[in-house]
Tab-separated table of C-alpha atoms in Angstrom:
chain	number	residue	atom	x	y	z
O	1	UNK	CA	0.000	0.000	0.000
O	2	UNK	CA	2.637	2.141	0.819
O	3	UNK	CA	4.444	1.573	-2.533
O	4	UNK	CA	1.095	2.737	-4.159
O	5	UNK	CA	0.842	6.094	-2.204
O	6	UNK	CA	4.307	7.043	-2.650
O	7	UNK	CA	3.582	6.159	-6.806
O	8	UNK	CA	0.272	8.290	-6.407
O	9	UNK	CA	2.756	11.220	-4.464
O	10	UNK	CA	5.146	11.058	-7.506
O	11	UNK	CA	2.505	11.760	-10.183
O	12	UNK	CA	1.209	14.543	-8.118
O	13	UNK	CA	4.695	15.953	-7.766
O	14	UNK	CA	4.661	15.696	-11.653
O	15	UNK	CA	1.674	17.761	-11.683
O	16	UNK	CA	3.410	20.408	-9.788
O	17	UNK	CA	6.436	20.757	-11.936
O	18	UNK	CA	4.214	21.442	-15.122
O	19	UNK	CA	2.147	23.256	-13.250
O	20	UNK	CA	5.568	26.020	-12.094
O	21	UNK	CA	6.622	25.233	-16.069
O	22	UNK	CA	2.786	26.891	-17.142
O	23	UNK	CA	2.841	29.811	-14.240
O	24	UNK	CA	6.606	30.530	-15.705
O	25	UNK	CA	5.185	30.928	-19.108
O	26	UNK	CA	1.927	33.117	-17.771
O	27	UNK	CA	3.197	35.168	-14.940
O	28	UNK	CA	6.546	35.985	-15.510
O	29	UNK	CA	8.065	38.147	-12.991
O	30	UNK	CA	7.943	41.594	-14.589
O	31	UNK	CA	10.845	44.175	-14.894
O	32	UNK	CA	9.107	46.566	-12.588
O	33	UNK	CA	9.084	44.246	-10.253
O	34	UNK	CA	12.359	43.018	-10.121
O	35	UNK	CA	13.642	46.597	-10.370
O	36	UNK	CA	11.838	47.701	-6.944
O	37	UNK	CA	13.262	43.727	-5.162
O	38	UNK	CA	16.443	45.446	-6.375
O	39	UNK	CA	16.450	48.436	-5.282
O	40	UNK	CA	15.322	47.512	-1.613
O	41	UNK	CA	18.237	44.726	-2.049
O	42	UNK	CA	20.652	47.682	-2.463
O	43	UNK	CA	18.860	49.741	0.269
O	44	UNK	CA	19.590	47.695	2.538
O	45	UNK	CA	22.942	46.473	1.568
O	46	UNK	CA	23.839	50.327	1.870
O	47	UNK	CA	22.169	50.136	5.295
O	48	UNK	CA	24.451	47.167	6.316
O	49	UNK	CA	27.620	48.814	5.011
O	50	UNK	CA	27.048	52.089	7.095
O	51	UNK	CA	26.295	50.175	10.149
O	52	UNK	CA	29.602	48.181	9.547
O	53	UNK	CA	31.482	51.222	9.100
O	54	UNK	CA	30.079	52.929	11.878
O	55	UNK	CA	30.922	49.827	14.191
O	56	UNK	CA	34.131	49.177	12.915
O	57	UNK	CA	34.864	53.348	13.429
O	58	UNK	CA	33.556	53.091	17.235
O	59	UNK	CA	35.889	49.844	17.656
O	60	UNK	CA	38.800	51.375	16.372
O	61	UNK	CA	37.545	54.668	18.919
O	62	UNK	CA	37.369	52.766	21.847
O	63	UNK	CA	40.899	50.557	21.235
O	64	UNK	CA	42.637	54.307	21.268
O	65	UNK	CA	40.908	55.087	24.484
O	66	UNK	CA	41.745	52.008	26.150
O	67	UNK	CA	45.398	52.814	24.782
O	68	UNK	CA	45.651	56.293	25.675
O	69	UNK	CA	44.322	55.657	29.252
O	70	UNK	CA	46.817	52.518	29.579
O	71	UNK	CA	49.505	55.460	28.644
O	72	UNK	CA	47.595	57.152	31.859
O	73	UNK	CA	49.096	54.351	34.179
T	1	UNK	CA	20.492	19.947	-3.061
T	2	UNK	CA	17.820	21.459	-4.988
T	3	UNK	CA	17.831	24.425	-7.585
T	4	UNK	CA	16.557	27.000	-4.901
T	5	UNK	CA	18.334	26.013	-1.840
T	6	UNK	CA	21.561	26.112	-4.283
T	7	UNK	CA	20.981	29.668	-4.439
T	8	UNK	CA	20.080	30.174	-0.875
T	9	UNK	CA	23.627	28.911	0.243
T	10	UNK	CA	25.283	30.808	-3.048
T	11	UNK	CA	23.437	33.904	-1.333
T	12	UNK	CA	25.057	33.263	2.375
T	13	UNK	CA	27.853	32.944	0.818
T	14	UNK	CA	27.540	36.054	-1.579
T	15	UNK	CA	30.452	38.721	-0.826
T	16	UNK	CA	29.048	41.657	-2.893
T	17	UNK	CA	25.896	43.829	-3.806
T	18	UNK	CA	26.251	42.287	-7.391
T	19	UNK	CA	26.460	38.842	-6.626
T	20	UNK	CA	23.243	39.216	-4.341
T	21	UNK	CA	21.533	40.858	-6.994
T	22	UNK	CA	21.792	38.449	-9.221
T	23	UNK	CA	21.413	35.448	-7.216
T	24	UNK	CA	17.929	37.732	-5.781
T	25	UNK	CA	16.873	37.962	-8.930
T	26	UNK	CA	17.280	34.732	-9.812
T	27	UNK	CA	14.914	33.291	-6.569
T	28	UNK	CA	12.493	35.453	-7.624
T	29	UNK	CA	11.989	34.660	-11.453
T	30	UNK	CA	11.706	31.047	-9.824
T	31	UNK	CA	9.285	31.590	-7.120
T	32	UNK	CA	7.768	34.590	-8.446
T	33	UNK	CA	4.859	33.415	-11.033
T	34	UNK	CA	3.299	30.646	-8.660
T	35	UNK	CA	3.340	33.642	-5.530
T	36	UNK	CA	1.155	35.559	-8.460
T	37	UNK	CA	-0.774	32.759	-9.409
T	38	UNK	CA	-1.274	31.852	-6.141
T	39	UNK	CA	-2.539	36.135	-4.672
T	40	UNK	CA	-4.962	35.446	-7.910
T	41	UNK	CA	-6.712	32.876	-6.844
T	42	UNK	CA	-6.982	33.743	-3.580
T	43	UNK	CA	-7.213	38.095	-3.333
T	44	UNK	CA	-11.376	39.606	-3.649
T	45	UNK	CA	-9.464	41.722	-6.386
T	46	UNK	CA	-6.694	42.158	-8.743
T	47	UNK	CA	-5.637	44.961	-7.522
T	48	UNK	CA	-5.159	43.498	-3.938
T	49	UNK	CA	-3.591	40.333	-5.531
T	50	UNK	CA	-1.216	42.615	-7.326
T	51	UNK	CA	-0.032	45.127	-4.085
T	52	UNK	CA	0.532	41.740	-1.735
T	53	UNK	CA	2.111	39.878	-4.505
T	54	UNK	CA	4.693	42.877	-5.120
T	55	UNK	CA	4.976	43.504	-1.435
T	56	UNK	CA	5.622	39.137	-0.699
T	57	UNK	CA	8.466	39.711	-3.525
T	58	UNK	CA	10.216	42.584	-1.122
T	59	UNK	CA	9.887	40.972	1.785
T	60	UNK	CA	11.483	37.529	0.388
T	61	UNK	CA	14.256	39.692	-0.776
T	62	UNK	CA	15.250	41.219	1.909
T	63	UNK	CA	14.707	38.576	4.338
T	64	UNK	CA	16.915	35.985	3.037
T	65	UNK	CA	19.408	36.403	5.607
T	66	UNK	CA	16.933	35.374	8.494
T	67	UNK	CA	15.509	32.809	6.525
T	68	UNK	CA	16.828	29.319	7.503
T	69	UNK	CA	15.518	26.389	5.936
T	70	UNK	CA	17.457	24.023	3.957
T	71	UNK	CA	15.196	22.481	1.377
T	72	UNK	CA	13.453	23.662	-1.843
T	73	UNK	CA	10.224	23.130	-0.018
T	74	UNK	CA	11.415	24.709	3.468
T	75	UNK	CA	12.033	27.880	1.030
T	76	UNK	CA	8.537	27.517	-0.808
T	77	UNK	CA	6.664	27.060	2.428
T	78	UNK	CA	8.248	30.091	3.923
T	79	UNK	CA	7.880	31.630	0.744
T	80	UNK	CA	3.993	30.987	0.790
T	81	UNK	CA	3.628	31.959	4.606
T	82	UNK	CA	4.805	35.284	3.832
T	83	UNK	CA	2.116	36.004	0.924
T	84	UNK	CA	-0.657	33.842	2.958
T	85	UNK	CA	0.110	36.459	6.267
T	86	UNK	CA	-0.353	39.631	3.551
T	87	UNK	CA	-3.409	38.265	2.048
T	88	UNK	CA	-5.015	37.617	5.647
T	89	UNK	CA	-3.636	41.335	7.107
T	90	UNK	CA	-5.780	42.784	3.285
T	91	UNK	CA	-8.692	40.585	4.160
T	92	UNK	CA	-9.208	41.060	7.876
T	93	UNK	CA	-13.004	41.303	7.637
T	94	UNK	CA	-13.513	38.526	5.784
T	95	UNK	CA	-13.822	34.834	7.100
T	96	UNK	CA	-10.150	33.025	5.791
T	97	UNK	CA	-11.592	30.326	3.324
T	98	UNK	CA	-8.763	27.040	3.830
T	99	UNK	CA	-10.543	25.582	0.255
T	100	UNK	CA	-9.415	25.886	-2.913
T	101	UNK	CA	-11.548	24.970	-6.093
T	102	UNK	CA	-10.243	22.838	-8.652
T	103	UNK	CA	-11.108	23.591	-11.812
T	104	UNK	CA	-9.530	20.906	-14.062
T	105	UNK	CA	-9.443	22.453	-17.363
T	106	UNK	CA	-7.957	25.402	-16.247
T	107	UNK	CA	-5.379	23.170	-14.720
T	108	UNK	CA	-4.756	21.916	-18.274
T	109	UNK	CA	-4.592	25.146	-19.801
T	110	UNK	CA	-1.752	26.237	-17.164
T	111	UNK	CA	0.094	22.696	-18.154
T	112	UNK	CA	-0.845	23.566	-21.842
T	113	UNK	CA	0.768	26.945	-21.452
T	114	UNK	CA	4.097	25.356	-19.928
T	115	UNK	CA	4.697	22.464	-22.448
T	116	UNK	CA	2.652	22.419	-25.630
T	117	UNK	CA	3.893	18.655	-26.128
T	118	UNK	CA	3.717	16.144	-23.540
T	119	UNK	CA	4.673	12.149	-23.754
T	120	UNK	CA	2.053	9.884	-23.256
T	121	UNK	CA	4.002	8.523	-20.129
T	122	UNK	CA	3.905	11.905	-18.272
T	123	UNK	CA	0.564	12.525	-20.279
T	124	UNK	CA	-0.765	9.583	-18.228
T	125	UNK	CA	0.670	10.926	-15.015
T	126	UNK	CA	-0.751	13.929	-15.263
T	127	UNK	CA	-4.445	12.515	-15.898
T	128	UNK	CA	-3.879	10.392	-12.833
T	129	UNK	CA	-3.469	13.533	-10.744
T	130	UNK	CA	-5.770	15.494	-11.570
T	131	UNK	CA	-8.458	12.725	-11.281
T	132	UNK	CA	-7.027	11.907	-7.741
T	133	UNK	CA	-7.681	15.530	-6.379
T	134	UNK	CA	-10.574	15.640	-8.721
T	135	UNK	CA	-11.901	12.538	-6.076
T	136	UNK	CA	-10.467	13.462	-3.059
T	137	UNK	CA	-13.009	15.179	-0.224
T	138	UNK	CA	-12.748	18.690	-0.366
T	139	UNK	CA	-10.688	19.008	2.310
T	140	UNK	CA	-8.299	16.057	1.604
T	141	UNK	CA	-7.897	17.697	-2.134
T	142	UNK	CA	-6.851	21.260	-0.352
T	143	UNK	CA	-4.129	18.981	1.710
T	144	UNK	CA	-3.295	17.290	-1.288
T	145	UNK	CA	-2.246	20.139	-3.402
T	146	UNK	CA	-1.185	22.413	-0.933
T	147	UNK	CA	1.669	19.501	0.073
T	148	UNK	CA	2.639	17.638	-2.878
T	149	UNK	CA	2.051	20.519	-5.549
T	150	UNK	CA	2.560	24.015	-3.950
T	151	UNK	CA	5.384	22.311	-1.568
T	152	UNK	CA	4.462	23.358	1.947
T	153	UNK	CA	5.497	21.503	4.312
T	154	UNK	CA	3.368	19.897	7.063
T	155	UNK	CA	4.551	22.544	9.202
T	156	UNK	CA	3.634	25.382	7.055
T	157	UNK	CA	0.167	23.598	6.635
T	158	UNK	CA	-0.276	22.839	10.692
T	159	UNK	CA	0.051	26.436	11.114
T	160	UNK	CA	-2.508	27.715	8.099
T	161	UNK	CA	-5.012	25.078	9.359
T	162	UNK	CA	-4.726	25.290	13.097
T	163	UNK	CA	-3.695	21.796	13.707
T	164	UNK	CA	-0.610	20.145	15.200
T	165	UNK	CA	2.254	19.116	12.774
T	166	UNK	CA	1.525	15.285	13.574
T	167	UNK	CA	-2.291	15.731	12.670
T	168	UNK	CA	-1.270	17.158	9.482
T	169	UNK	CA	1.330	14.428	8.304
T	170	UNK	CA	-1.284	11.786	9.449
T	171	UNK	CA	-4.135	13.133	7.924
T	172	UNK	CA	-2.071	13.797	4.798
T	173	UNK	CA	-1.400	10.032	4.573
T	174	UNK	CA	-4.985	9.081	4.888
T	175	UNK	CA	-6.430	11.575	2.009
T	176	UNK	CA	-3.814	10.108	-0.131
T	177	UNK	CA	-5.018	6.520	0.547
T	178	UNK	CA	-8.590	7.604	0.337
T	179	UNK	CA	-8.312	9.612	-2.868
T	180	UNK	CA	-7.056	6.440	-4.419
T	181	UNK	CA	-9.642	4.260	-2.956
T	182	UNK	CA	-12.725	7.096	-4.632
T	183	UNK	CA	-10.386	6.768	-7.389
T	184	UNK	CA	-11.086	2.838	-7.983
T	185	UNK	CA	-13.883	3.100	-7.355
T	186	UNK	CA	-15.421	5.502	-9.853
T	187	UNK	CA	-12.177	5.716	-12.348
């Protein structure tokens, strides 16, 4: 029985791959839209880089205080 | 490793804006048309099928880094939750319908429109599943499609339906035996 499910669950899975093929063909994803996913891709990468930077900037800050006050002692 | 979690783990490992463009863009030409098909059939309008299906495309994009699944499926159920969530927030007022009608010949016509020429093998396939939801109990044929065609997983399905994961995979299991039992008995 279990063979005959799992033969049943193939041909459905079948289904499903002509079925993406056909949405492919009739709803292809449409310049616009890939233009504003790309821009709020690169938003945020620019959001990512800044924070980065700005971490990286109050590291390097902090390591020159913690050097300058070991000069202290 | 499937085609989609290939480019999830390309992604992770993606070092500049470029190469996440590209591997974005990629996801979304795959995932993108059944997301549209899928805001279609279920928004009251167009319009609203159009605004949550752009919106589902953003938020997939820029989410990828918190997403953490591992299989093609993981990825399409997440995928769906996202759109499923936007319809529900555009349709507050209106009682969330689980069911999904199937009508067969436009079914075909979406196969038709993917593959004008199909071998009688995978021809015979086809006809097979489509009859099998076409016999399955309403609410077996949702369970059906929702898991072995759109790809959720019984997790993603537990949580749509309000029912525990192990409900789900067992009550998967039985539609699928019952559908072929209808099946045999009114081919």
């Amino acid at each position: 029985m279990a063979k005959e499910t799992d033969n049943a669950a193939a041909k459905l899975e079948t289904l499903a791959r002509h079925l993406r093929a056909g949405w492919k063909k009739l709803y292809p994803v449409s310049e616009e839209n890939l233009k504003k996913v790309s821009e709020a891709v690169q938003r945020q990468w620019d959001q990512q880089q800044s924070q980065t930077q700005k971490k990286s900037l109050s590291k390097g800050k902090s390591k020159s205080r913690g050097h300058d006050q070991a000069h202290e002692y | 490793m499937g085609q989609l979690s290939e480019l999830i783990s390309n992604y992770r490992q993606a070092k500049t804006l470029a190469r996440r463009l590209a591997i974005v863009s990629e996801l979304i030409c795959e995932v993108g048309p059944e997301l549209e098909a899928y805001a279609k059939r279920r928004a009251r309008t167009q319009e609203i099928a159009e605004e949550v299906y752009q919106e589902t495309l953003v938020v997939i994009a820029t989410n990828l880094e918190k997403y953490k699944g591992n299989s093609d499926n993981e990825f399409r159920s997440w995928c769906y939750t996202i759109i499923r969530r936007k319809l529900a927030n555009y349709m507050r007022d209106e009682k969330p319908d689980n069911f999904e009608s199937f009508d067969e010949s436009n079914l075909r016509d979406i196969i038709a429109a993917g593959q004008r020429e199909i071998s009688p093998g995978v021809e015979h396939d086809l006809k097979y599943a489509l009859s099998l939801l076409a016999a399955a109990k309403p609410v077996c044929a949702v369970l059906l499609w929702v898991y072995h065609v759109l790809g959720w997983t019984y997790q993603a399905i537990a949580e749509a339906i309000g029912k525990s994961y192990d409900a789900v995979r067992v009550q998967l299991n039985r539609c699928l035996h019952d559908a072929q039992s209808l099946m045999e008995k009114s081919p």
